[in-house]
């Protein structure tokens, strides 16, 4: 029986200075992605594609490390990030693993707002067969919510700091 769990997180950041420059900043894709995610764990594959190695996670007795391939898309005042592939390192053979991530950030007159939704469908690993499905799913939801909260915290701190640095850089960046 496959396990399914999901989490989402909304974001609203007020920007008091230079808010009119937010659309241009969000258009600087590589810089924004580097501010959203830990650059030490991020590899630019070119063409708006990135590989992100998520921090190793402990789930019961298992240690896993998701490696996610992301695609970035830009439009006026907006950047979107979507997971297009994910591999699990450390979990052994798992059938039917699927991760979805859809997220976006958009600039507005008062700042930046956005949302991220993360979901996983996976077959129950044999090492966890004795743990009830509801417990595994609750743990999975908590794990995903923790990942999104960590990203939100990073965005709240790092993205605004990086935006201020970007605004102070000479024209032509």
Tab-separated table of N, CA and C in Angstrom:
chain	number	residue	atom	x	y	z
A	1	UNK	N	0.843	-1.186	0.000
A	1	UNK	CA	0.000	0.000	0.000
A	1	UNK	C	0.887	1.247	0.000
A	2	UNK	N	0.714	2.124	-0.971
A	2	UNK	CA	1.562	3.319	-1.019
A	2	UNK	C	1.201	4.317	0.086
A	3	UNK	N	2.203	5.024	0.519
A	3	UNK	CA	2.035	6.094	1.504
A	3	UNK	C	1.937	7.407	0.747
A	4	UNK	N	1.097	8.292	1.211
A	4	UNK	CA	0.950	9.605	0.580
A	4	UNK	C	0.867	10.662	1.667
A	5	UNK	N	1.663	11.704	1.515
A	5	UNK	CA	1.608	12.809	2.464
A	5	UNK	C	2.020	14.092	1.756
A	6	UNK	N	1.545	15.202	2.302
A	6	UNK	CA	1.829	16.493	1.675
A	6	UNK	C	1.851	17.592	2.722
A	7	UNK	N	2.387	18.730	2.315
A	7	UNK	CA	2.421	19.921	3.171
A	7	UNK	C	2.516	21.135	2.256
A	8	UNK	N	2.058	22.258	2.764
A	8	UNK	CA	2.192	23.506	2.013
A	8	UNK	C	2.534	24.630	2.977
A	9	UNK	N	3.078	25.684	2.421
A	9	UNK	CA	3.513	26.826	3.222
A	9	UNK	C	3.318	28.098	2.399
A	10	UNK	N	2.703	29.096	2.995
A	10	UNK	CA	2.528	30.389	2.339
A	10	UNK	C	3.557	31.365	2.896
A	11	UNK	N	3.846	32.381	2.113
A	11	UNK	CA	4.860	33.352	2.491
A	11	UNK	C	4.389	34.751	2.123
A	12	UNK	N	4.569	35.683	3.022
A	12	UNK	CA	4.285	37.091	2.768
A	12	UNK	C	5.404	37.904	3.406
A	13	UNK	N	6.203	38.582	2.581
A	13	UNK	CA	7.315	39.383	3.074
A	13	UNK	C	7.112	40.837	2.689
A	14	UNK	N	7.111	41.690	3.672
A	14	UNK	CA	7.033	43.124	3.392
A	14	UNK	C	8.415	43.647	3.042
A	15	UNK	N	8.458	44.492	2.029
A	15	UNK	CA	9.715	45.131	1.627
A	15	UNK	C	9.477	46.624	1.704
A	16	UNK	N	10.214	47.268	2.583
A	16	UNK	CA	9.995	48.697	2.820
A	16	UNK	C	10.772	49.571	1.841
A	17	UNK	N	11.972	49.138	1.436
A	17	UNK	CA	12.786	49.939	0.533
A	17	UNK	C	13.002	49.193	-0.776
A	18	UNK	N	12.968	49.924	-1.856
A	18	UNK	CA	13.273	49.407	-3.192
A	18	UNK	C	12.258	48.382	-3.703
A	19	UNK	N	11.039	48.390	-3.190
A	19	UNK	CA	10.036	47.406	-3.620
A	19	UNK	C	9.813	47.461	-5.132
A	20	UNK	N	10.016	48.632	-5.725
A	20	UNK	CA	9.831	48.759	-7.170
A	20	UNK	C	10.877	47.970	-7.962
A	21	UNK	N	11.973	47.563	-7.305
A	21	UNK	CA	13.018	46.795	-7.983
A	21	UNK	C	12.829	45.279	-7.849
A	22	UNK	N	11.837	44.859	-7.079
A	22	UNK	CA	11.608	43.431	-6.882
A	22	UNK	C	11.385	42.646	-8.177
A	23	UNK	N	10.605	43.168	-9.150
A	23	UNK	CA	10.443	42.398	-10.387
A	23	UNK	C	11.773	42.121	-11.093
A	24	UNK	N	12.670	43.113	-11.127
A	24	UNK	CA	13.980	42.907	-11.744
A	24	UNK	C	14.805	41.900	-10.954
A	25	UNK	N	14.732	41.972	-9.642
A	25	UNK	CA	15.465	41.018	-8.805
A	25	UNK	C	14.966	39.589	-9.055
A	26	UNK	N	13.656	39.394	-9.070
A	26	UNK	CA	13.107	38.061	-9.302
A	26	UNK	C	13.453	37.532	-10.694
A	27	UNK	N	13.792	38.423	-11.596
A	27	UNK	CA	14.197	38.014	-12.936
A	27	UNK	C	15.637	37.474	-12.959
A	28	UNK	N	16.400	37.734	-11.917
A	28	UNK	CA	17.779	37.239	-11.795
A	28	UNK	C	17.716	35.817	-11.217
A	29	UNK	N	17.294	34.896	-12.068
A	29	UNK	CA	16.942	33.524	-11.656
A	29	UNK	C	18.010	32.829	-10.807
A	30	UNK	N	19.218	32.768	-11.294
A	30	UNK	CA	20.260	32.027	-10.583
A	30	UNK	C	20.508	32.613	-9.199
A	31	UNK	N	20.482	33.916	-9.113
A	31	UNK	CA	20.710	34.568	-7.814
A	31	UNK	C	19.566	34.267	-6.847
A	32	UNK	N	18.335	34.360	-7.331
A	32	UNK	CA	17.166	34.120	-6.478
A	32	UNK	C	17.142	32.665	-5.998
A	33	UNK	N	17.389	31.724	-6.905
A	33	UNK	CA	17.402	30.308	-6.522
A	33	UNK	C	18.490	30.060	-5.482
A	34	UNK	N	19.643	30.691	-5.651
A	34	UNK	CA	20.726	30.575	-4.677
A	34	UNK	C	20.376	31.174	-3.330
A	35	UNK	N	19.504	32.174	-3.315
A	35	UNK	CA	19.063	32.758	-2.045
A	35	UNK	C	17.962	31.918	-1.403
A	36	UNK	N	17.166	31.249	-2.229
A	36	UNK	CA	16.080	30.415	-1.704
A	36	UNK	C	16.608	29.119	-1.082
A	37	UNK	N	17.600	28.536	-1.732
A	37	UNK	CA	18.132	27.239	-1.315
A	37	UNK	C	19.598	27.393	-0.936
A	38	UNK	N	20.112	26.475	-0.188
A	38	UNK	CA	21.506	26.532	0.233
A	38	UNK	C	22.412	26.336	-0.977
A	39	UNK	N	23.196	27.348	-1.351
A	39	UNK	CA	24.039	27.245	-2.547
A	39	UNK	C	25.052	26.099	-2.484
A	40	UNK	N	25.440	25.668	-1.270
A	40	UNK	CA	26.391	24.561	-1.141
A	40	UNK	C	25.761	23.240	-1.562
A	41	UNK	N	24.441	23.182	-1.564
A	41	UNK	CA	23.726	21.954	-1.903
A	41	UNK	C	23.079	22.047	-3.289
A	42	UNK	N	23.372	23.119	-4.005
A	42	UNK	CA	22.716	23.417	-5.271
A	42	UNK	C	23.710	23.359	-6.424
A	43	UNK	N	23.303	22.721	-7.504
A	43	UNK	CA	24.127	22.664	-8.712
A	43	UNK	C	23.298	23.189	-9.879
A	44	UNK	N	23.827	24.186	-10.586
A	44	UNK	CA	23.154	24.734	-11.756
A	44	UNK	C	23.457	23.825	-12.941
A	45	UNK	N	22.408	23.233	-13.521
A	45	UNK	CA	22.565	22.332	-14.660
A	45	UNK	C	22.426	23.071	-15.984
A	46	UNK	N	22.085	24.357	-15.931
A	46	UNK	CA	21.896	25.163	-17.139
A	46	UNK	C	20.472	25.099	-17.647
A	47	UNK	N	20.095	26.093	-18.409
A	47	UNK	CA	18.761	26.131	-19.007
A	47	UNK	C	17.618	26.171	-18.000
A	48	UNK	N	17.847	26.799	-16.856
A	48	UNK	CA	16.787	26.890	-15.849
A	48	UNK	C	16.603	25.627	-15.031
A	49	UNK	N	17.553	24.687	-15.126
A	49	UNK	CA	17.475	23.427	-14.382
A	49	UNK	C	18.545	23.415	-13.294
A	50	UNK	N	18.171	22.835	-12.143
A	50	UNK	CA	19.057	22.780	-10.988
A	50	UNK	C	18.942	21.414	-10.324
A	51	UNK	N	20.010	20.993	-9.676
A	51	UNK	CA	19.976	19.789	-8.852
A	51	UNK	C	20.225	20.239	-7.420
A	52	UNK	N	19.331	19.825	-6.520
A	52	UNK	CA	19.434	20.216	-5.115
A	52	UNK	C	19.506	18.966	-4.254
A	53	UNK	N	20.564	18.873	-3.476
A	53	UNK	CA	20.735	17.753	-2.550
A	53	UNK	C	20.219	18.194	-1.189
A	54	UNK	N	19.102	17.637	-0.798
A	54	UNK	CA	18.455	18.000	0.465
A	54	UNK	C	19.311	17.466	1.621
A	55	UNK	N	19.323	18.177	2.721
A	55	UNK	CA	20.043	17.736	3.906
A	55	UNK	C	19.553	16.344	4.303
A	56	UNK	N	20.475	15.492	4.702
A	56	UNK	CA	20.143	14.121	5.097
A	56	UNK	C	19.067	14.138	6.191
A	57	UNK	N	18.071	13.272	6.025
A	57	UNK	CA	16.940	13.198	6.939
A	57	UNK	C	16.911	11.850	7.643
A	58	UNK	N	16.522	11.838	8.911
A	58	UNK	CA	16.360	10.602	9.669
A	58	UNK	C	14.868	10.336	9.795
A	59	UNK	N	14.416	9.175	9.278
A	59	UNK	CA	13.016	8.764	9.383
A	59	UNK	C	13.012	7.406	10.061
A	60	UNK	N	12.596	7.399	11.309
A	60	UNK	CA	12.690	6.203	12.139
A	60	UNK	C	14.130	5.701	12.095
A	61	UNK	N	14.380	4.460	11.655
A	61	UNK	CA	15.751	3.953	11.615
A	61	UNK	C	16.432	4.239	10.286
A	62	UNK	N	15.748	4.853	9.365
A	62	UNK	CA	16.299	5.079	8.033
A	62	UNK	C	16.879	6.481	7.894
A	63	UNK	N	18.003	6.554	7.205
A	63	UNK	CA	18.548	7.856	6.821
A	63	UNK	C	18.399	7.978	5.319
A	64	UNK	N	17.790	9.069	4.893
A	64	UNK	CA	17.593	9.288	3.465
A	64	UNK	C	18.107	10.665	3.081
A	65	UNK	N	18.443	10.785	1.821
A	65	UNK	CA	18.887	12.073	1.301
A	65	UNK	C	18.291	12.258	-0.091
A	66	UNK	N	17.222	13.038	-0.186
A	66	UNK	CA	16.636	13.294	-1.506
A	66	UNK	C	17.539	14.190	-2.352
A	67	UNK	N	17.641	13.846	-3.624
A	67	UNK	CA	18.337	14.675	-4.607
A	67	UNK	C	17.279	15.038	-5.645
A	68	UNK	N	16.946	16.326	-5.720
A	68	UNK	CA	15.813	16.787	-6.503
A	68	UNK	C	16.297	17.591	-7.700
A	69	UNK	N	15.723	17.305	-8.858
A	69	UNK	CA	15.989	18.123	-10.040
A	69	UNK	C	14.843	19.117	-10.168
A	70	UNK	N	15.209	20.384	-10.272
A	70	UNK	CA	14.240	21.478	-10.289
A	70	UNK	C	14.292	22.228	-11.612
A	71	UNK	N	13.155	22.770	-12.004
A	71	UNK	CA	13.075	23.642	-13.170
A	71	UNK	C	12.524	24.980	-12.706
A	72	UNK	N	13.191	26.045	-13.106
A	72	UNK	CA	12.740	27.400	-12.776
A	72	UNK	C	12.102	28.021	-14.014
A	73	UNK	N	11.009	28.728	-13.786
A	73	UNK	CA	10.345	29.467	-14.862
A	73	UNK	C	10.097	30.883	-14.361
A	74	UNK	N	10.298	31.828	-15.267
A	74	UNK	CA	10.093	33.233	-14.902
A	74	UNK	C	9.025	33.847	-15.781
A	75	UNK	N	8.309	34.763	-15.195
A	75	UNK	CA	7.395	35.617	-15.945
A	75	UNK	C	7.412	36.967	-15.246
A	76	UNK	N	6.658	37.904	-15.757
A	76	UNK	CA	6.662	39.247	-15.175
A	76	UNK	C	6.329	39.173	-13.688
A	77	UNK	N	7.199	39.707	-12.854
A	77	UNK	CA	7.005	39.808	-11.410
A	77	UNK	C	6.979	38.467	-10.688
A	78	UNK	N	7.365	37.372	-11.340
A	78	UNK	CA	7.151	36.044	-10.746
A	78	UNK	C	8.248	35.058	-11.149
A	79	UNK	N	8.593	34.181	-10.200
A	79	UNK	CA	9.467	33.048	-10.487
A	79	UNK	C	8.810	31.803	-9.898
A	80	UNK	N	8.821	30.732	-10.666
A	80	UNK	CA	8.233	29.458	-10.233
A	80	UNK	C	9.326	28.405	-10.210
A	81	UNK	N	9.207	27.487	-9.282
A	81	UNK	CA	10.159	26.402	-9.138
A	81	UNK	C	9.371	25.110	-9.009
A	82	UNK	N	9.713	24.124	-9.857
A	82	UNK	CA	8.984	22.851	-9.862
A	82	UNK	C	9.979	21.692	-9.859
A	83	UNK	N	9.695	20.680	-9.060
A	83	UNK	CA	10.507	19.460	-9.069
A	83	UNK	C	10.072	18.605	-10.248
A	84	UNK	N	11.039	18.183	-11.056
A	84	UNK	CA	10.723	17.335	-12.202
A	84	UNK	C	11.278	15.928	-12.036
A	85	UNK	N	12.155	15.717	-11.063
A	85	UNK	CA	12.685	14.392	-10.791
A	85	UNK	C	13.257	14.395	-9.382
A	86	UNK	N	13.254	13.210	-8.752
A	86	UNK	CA	13.839	13.081	-7.419
A	86	UNK	C	14.328	11.660	-7.228
A	87	UNK	N	15.508	11.541	-6.682
A	87	UNK	CA	16.083	10.243	-6.321
A	87	UNK	C	16.305	10.239	-4.820
A	88	UNK	N	16.096	9.089	-4.214
A	88	UNK	CA	16.367	8.937	-2.792
A	88	UNK	C	17.656	8.165	-2.614
A	89	UNK	N	18.609	8.771	-1.954
A	89	UNK	CA	19.837	8.069	-1.630
A	89	UNK	C	19.713	7.564	-0.199
A	90	UNK	N	20.094	6.301	0.018
A	90	UNK	CA	20.116	5.754	1.366
A	90	UNK	C	18.889	4.971	1.756
A	91	UNK	N	17.862	4.913	0.930
A	91	UNK	CA	16.647	4.209	1.313
A	91	UNK	C	16.611	2.799	0.741
A	92	UNK	N	17.552	2.470	-0.118
A	92	UNK	CA	17.515	1.148	-0.732
A	92	UNK	C	16.479	1.126	-1.830
A	93	UNK	N	16.028	-0.053	-2.160
A	93	UNK	CA	15.072	-0.193	-3.253
A	93	UNK	C	13.677	0.176	-2.759
A	94	UNK	N	13.125	1.211	-3.363
A	94	UNK	CA	11.770	1.665	-3.051
A	94	UNK	C	11.024	1.756	-4.364
A	95	UNK	N	9.877	1.094	-4.397
A	95	UNK	CA	9.055	1.144	-5.605
A	95	UNK	C	8.159	2.369	-5.551
A	96	UNK	N	7.860	2.888	-6.695
A	96	UNK	CA	6.831	3.913	-6.824
A	96	UNK	C	7.074	5.173	-6.003
A	97	UNK	N	8.302	5.646	-5.933
A	97	UNK	CA	8.572	6.903	-5.229
A	97	UNK	C	8.296	8.067	-6.163
A	98	UNK	N	7.524	9.026	-5.679
A	98	UNK	CA	7.238	10.221	-6.473
A	98	UNK	C	7.182	11.429	-5.547
A	99	UNK	N	7.923	12.461	-5.892
A	99	UNK	CA	7.916	13.718	-5.148
A	99	UNK	C	7.428	14.809	-6.079
A	100	UNK	N	6.537	15.641	-5.582
A	100	UNK	CA	6.122	16.815	-6.346
A	100	UNK	C	6.364	18.060	-5.501
A	101	UNK	N	6.862	19.069	-6.149
A	101	UNK	CA	7.063	20.378	-5.533
A	101	UNK	C	6.630	21.409	-6.544
A	102	UNK	N	5.741	22.262	-6.122
A	102	UNK	CA	5.347	23.407	-6.928
A	102	UNK	C	5.417	24.622	-6.023
A	103	UNK	N	6.183	25.608	-6.439
A	103	UNK	CA	6.330	26.805	-5.615
A	103	UNK	C	6.464	28.020	-6.517
A	104	UNK	N	6.139	29.158	-5.952
A	104	UNK	CA	6.258	30.406	-6.693
A	104	UNK	C	6.469	31.561	-5.729
A	105	UNK	N	7.114	32.585	-6.241
A	105	UNK	CA	7.281	33.871	-5.562
A	105	UNK	C	6.865	34.946	-6.540
A	106	UNK	N	6.177	35.938	-6.026
A	106	UNK	CA	5.692	37.021	-6.880
A	106	UNK	C	5.873	38.340	-6.156
A	107	UNK	N	6.306	39.333	-6.897
A	107	UNK	CA	6.461	40.662	-6.296
A	107	UNK	C	5.169	41.441	-6.448
A	108	UNK	N	4.918	42.255	-5.452
A	108	UNK	CA	3.762	43.142	-5.468
A	108	UNK	C	4.183	44.486	-4.915
A	109	UNK	N	3.260	45.421	-4.805
A	109	UNK	CA	3.621	46.763	-4.344
A	109	UNK	C	4.159	46.802	-2.912
A	110	UNK	N	3.787	45.823	-2.085
A	110	UNK	CA	4.206	45.834	-0.683
A	110	UNK	C	5.359	44.873	-0.380
A	111	UNK	N	5.719	44.028	-1.357
A	111	UNK	CA	6.783	43.066	-1.083
A	111	UNK	C	6.656	41.823	-1.944
A	112	UNK	N	6.962	40.689	-1.325
A	112	UNK	CA	6.963	39.410	-2.025
A	112	UNK	C	5.985	38.474	-1.325
A	113	UNK	N	5.219	37.752	-2.122
A	113	UNK	CA	4.382	36.702	-1.554
A	113	UNK	C	4.548	35.450	-2.406
A	114	UNK	N	4.222	34.322	-1.813
A	114	UNK	CA	4.394	33.080	-2.540
A	114	UNK	C	3.812	31.906	-1.790
A	115	UNK	N	4.018	30.749	-2.376
A	115	UNK	CA	3.508	29.526	-1.780
A	115	UNK	C	4.339	28.354	-2.289
A	116	UNK	N	4.447	27.342	-1.452
A	116	UNK	CA	5.115	26.101	-1.845
A	116	UNK	C	4.251	24.933	-1.397
A	117	UNK	N	4.101	23.943	-2.268
A	117	UNK	CA	3.376	22.718	-1.955
A	117	UNK	C	4.292	21.548	-2.267
A	118	UNK	N	4.452	20.674	-1.302
A	118	UNK	CA	5.353	19.533	-1.412
A	118	UNK	C	4.556	18.276	-1.095
A	119	UNK	N	4.671	17.251	-1.933
A	119	UNK	CA	3.939	15.999	-1.722
A	119	UNK	C	4.823	14.820	-2.084
A	120	UNK	N	4.594	13.713	-1.398
A	120	UNK	CA	5.327	12.484	-1.649
A	120	UNK	C	4.351	11.322	-1.693
A	121	UNK	N	4.547	10.452	-2.674
A	121	UNK	CA	3.878	9.158	-2.747
A	121	UNK	C	4.986	8.127	-2.823
A	122	UNK	N	4.939	7.124	-1.953
A	122	UNK	CA	6.016	6.140	-1.896
A	122	UNK	C	5.470	4.820	-1.372
A	123	UNK	N	6.034	3.740	-1.859
A	123	UNK	CA	5.673	2.443	-1.301
A	123	UNK	C	6.299	2.333	0.086
A	124	UNK	N	5.668	1.565	0.944
A	124	UNK	CA	6.153	1.423	2.309
A	124	UNK	C	7.430	0.587	2.325
A	125	UNK	N	8.549	1.171	2.780
A	125	UNK	CA	9.794	0.410	2.827
A	125	UNK	C	9.654	-0.826	3.720
A	126	UNK	N	10.292	-1.913	3.322
A	126	UNK	CA	10.161	-3.165	4.074
A	126	UNK	C	10.623	-3.012	5.523
A	127	UNK	N	11.605	-2.158	5.785
A	127	UNK	CA	12.072	-1.949	7.156
A	127	UNK	C	11.010	-1.311	8.052
A	128	UNK	N	9.997	-0.708	7.432
A	128	UNK	CA	8.964	-0.008	8.210
A	128	UNK	C	7.605	-0.701	8.138
A	129	UNK	N	7.560	-1.943	7.715
A	129	UNK	CA	6.282	-2.658	7.540
A	129	UNK	C	5.510	-2.820	8.852
A	130	UNK	N	6.190	-2.860	9.978
A	130	UNK	CA	5.514	-3.072	11.259
A	130	UNK	C	4.905	-1.789	11.834
A	131	UNK	N	5.238	-0.641	11.244
A	131	UNK	CA	4.718	0.641	11.730
A	131	UNK	C	3.419	0.940	10.983
A	132	UNK	N	2.347	1.272	11.721
A	132	UNK	CA	1.059	1.538	11.064
A	132	UNK	C	1.169	2.660	10.023
A	133	UNK	N	0.417	2.495	8.942
A	133	UNK	CA	0.430	3.449	7.835
A	133	UNK	C	0.097	4.855	8.313
A	134	UNK	N	-0.884	4.994	9.183
A	134	UNK	CA	-1.277	6.331	9.664
A	134	UNK	C	-0.123	7.013	10.405
A	135	UNK	N	0.659	6.256	11.144
A	135	UNK	CA	1.820	6.814	11.854
A	135	UNK	C	2.875	7.261	10.837
A	136	UNK	N	3.116	6.421	9.830
A	136	UNK	CA	4.090	6.785	8.795
A	136	UNK	C	3.654	8.030	8.030
A	137	UNK	N	2.368	8.108	7.705
A	137	UNK	CA	1.880	9.272	6.964
A	137	UNK	C	1.942	10.539	7.814
A	138	UNK	N	1.602	10.429	9.098
A	138	UNK	CA	1.696	11.603	9.979
A	138	UNK	C	3.155	12.050	10.100
A	139	UNK	N	4.059	11.084	10.205
A	139	UNK	CA	5.486	11.409	10.269
A	139	UNK	C	5.938	12.067	8.969
A	140	UNK	N	5.476	11.543	7.851
A	140	UNK	CA	5.813	12.120	6.550
A	140	UNK	C	5.319	13.543	6.405
A	141	UNK	N	4.078	13.794	6.819
A	141	UNK	CA	3.537	15.168	6.757
A	141	UNK	C	4.369	16.104	7.623
A	142	UNK	N	4.720	15.643	8.811
A	142	UNK	CA	5.532	16.457	9.714
A	142	UNK	C	6.909	16.740	9.115
A	143	UNK	N	7.500	15.735	8.489
A	143	UNK	CA	8.802	15.894	7.854
A	143	UNK	C	8.738	16.913	6.715
A	144	UNK	N	7.730	16.795	5.854
A	144	UNK	CA	7.584	17.742	4.739
A	144	UNK	C	7.312	19.158	5.247
A	145	UNK	N	6.453	19.274	6.272
A	145	UNK	CA	6.171	20.593	6.845
A	145	UNK	C	7.446	21.205	7.409
A	146	UNK	N	8.298	20.390	8.028
A	146	UNK	CA	9.572	20.874	8.561
A	146	UNK	C	10.507	21.359	7.469
A	147	UNK	N	10.540	20.621	6.350
A	147	UNK	CA	11.375	21.037	5.213
A	147	UNK	C	10.897	22.387	4.693
A	148	UNK	N	9.581	22.524	4.499
A	148	UNK	CA	9.043	23.788	3.977
A	148	UNK	C	9.235	24.935	4.960
A	149	UNK	N	9.092	24.654	6.246
A	149	UNK	CA	9.313	25.701	7.245
A	149	UNK	C	10.771	26.152	7.231
A	150	UNK	N	11.698	25.206	7.064
A	150	UNK	CA	13.115	25.565	6.964
A	150	UNK	C	13.389	26.447	5.759
A	151	UNK	N	12.771	26.112	4.626
A	151	UNK	CA	12.937	26.927	3.419
A	151	UNK	C	12.315	28.302	3.636
A	152	UNK	N	11.138	28.346	4.271
A	152	UNK	CA	10.479	29.636	4.529
A	152	UNK	C	11.356	30.515	5.412
A	153	UNK	N	11.927	29.925	6.456
A	153	UNK	CA	12.795	30.689	7.352
A	153	UNK	C	13.997	31.233	6.592
A	154	UNK	N	14.573	30.394	5.733
A	154	UNK	CA	15.720	30.834	4.928
A	154	UNK	C	15.317	31.971	3.996
A	155	UNK	N	14.155	31.833	3.375
A	155	UNK	CA	13.677	32.875	2.464
A	155	UNK	C	13.474	34.184	3.217
A	156	UNK	N	12.855	34.103	4.386
A	156	UNK	CA	12.586	35.318	5.158
A	156	UNK	C	13.865	36.050	5.522
A	157	UNK	N	14.922	35.304	5.782
A	157	UNK	CA	16.180	35.941	6.162
A	157	UNK	C	17.069	36.202	4.942
A	158	UNK	N	17.388	35.153	4.233
A	158	UNK	CA	18.383	35.233	3.169
A	158	UNK	C	17.892	36.014	1.947
A	159	UNK	N	16.656	35.779	1.527
A	159	UNK	CA	16.169	36.446	0.323
A	159	UNK	C	16.140	37.964	0.513
A	160	UNK	N	15.645	38.425	1.647
A	160	UNK	CA	15.604	39.878	1.881
A	160	UNK	C	17.008	40.467	1.988
A	161	UNK	N	17.913	39.747	2.660
A	161	UNK	CA	19.301	40.226	2.743
A	161	UNK	C	19.939	40.285	1.368
A	162	UNK	N	19.709	39.246	0.571
A	162	UNK	CA	20.286	39.208	-0.766
A	162	UNK	C	19.680	40.294	-1.648
A	163	UNK	N	18.389	40.538	-1.496
A	163	UNK	CA	17.741	41.602	-2.267
A	163	UNK	C	18.359	42.957	-1.942
A	164	UNK	N	18.590	43.221	-0.660
A	164	UNK	CA	19.214	44.492	-0.262
A	164	UNK	C	20.621	44.611	-0.843
A	165	UNK	N	21.388	43.530	-0.808
A	165	UNK	CA	22.731	43.534	-1.392
A	165	UNK	C	22.651	43.791	-2.894
A	166	UNK	N	21.706	43.137	-3.545
A	166	UNK	CA	21.509	43.300	-4.991
A	166	UNK	C	21.158	44.752	-5.322
A	167	UNK	N	20.305	45.367	-4.497
A	167	UNK	CA	19.921	46.761	-4.734
A	167	UNK	C	21.098	47.723	-4.604
A	168	UNK	N	22.034	47.413	-3.723
A	168	UNK	CA	23.174	48.280	-3.494
A	168	UNK	C	24.303	48.069	-4.503
A	169	UNK	N	24.242	46.976	-5.266
A	169	UNK	CA	25.279	46.683	-6.266
A	169	UNK	C	25.191	47.714	-7.385
A	170	UNK	N	26.317	47.946	-8.060
A	170	UNK	CA	26.284	48.886	-9.190
A	170	UNK	C	25.311	48.440	-10.288
A	171	UNK	N	24.790	49.385	-11.011
A	171	UNK	CA	23.880	49.075	-12.126
A	171	UNK	C	24.571	48.138	-13.089
A	172	UNK	N	23.778	47.287	-13.720
A	172	UNK	CA	24.336	46.313	-14.641
A	172	UNK	C	24.593	44.985	-13.975
A	173	UNK	N	24.644	44.977	-12.672
A	173	UNK	CA	24.796	43.787	-11.839
A	173	UNK	C	25.544	42.703	-12.544
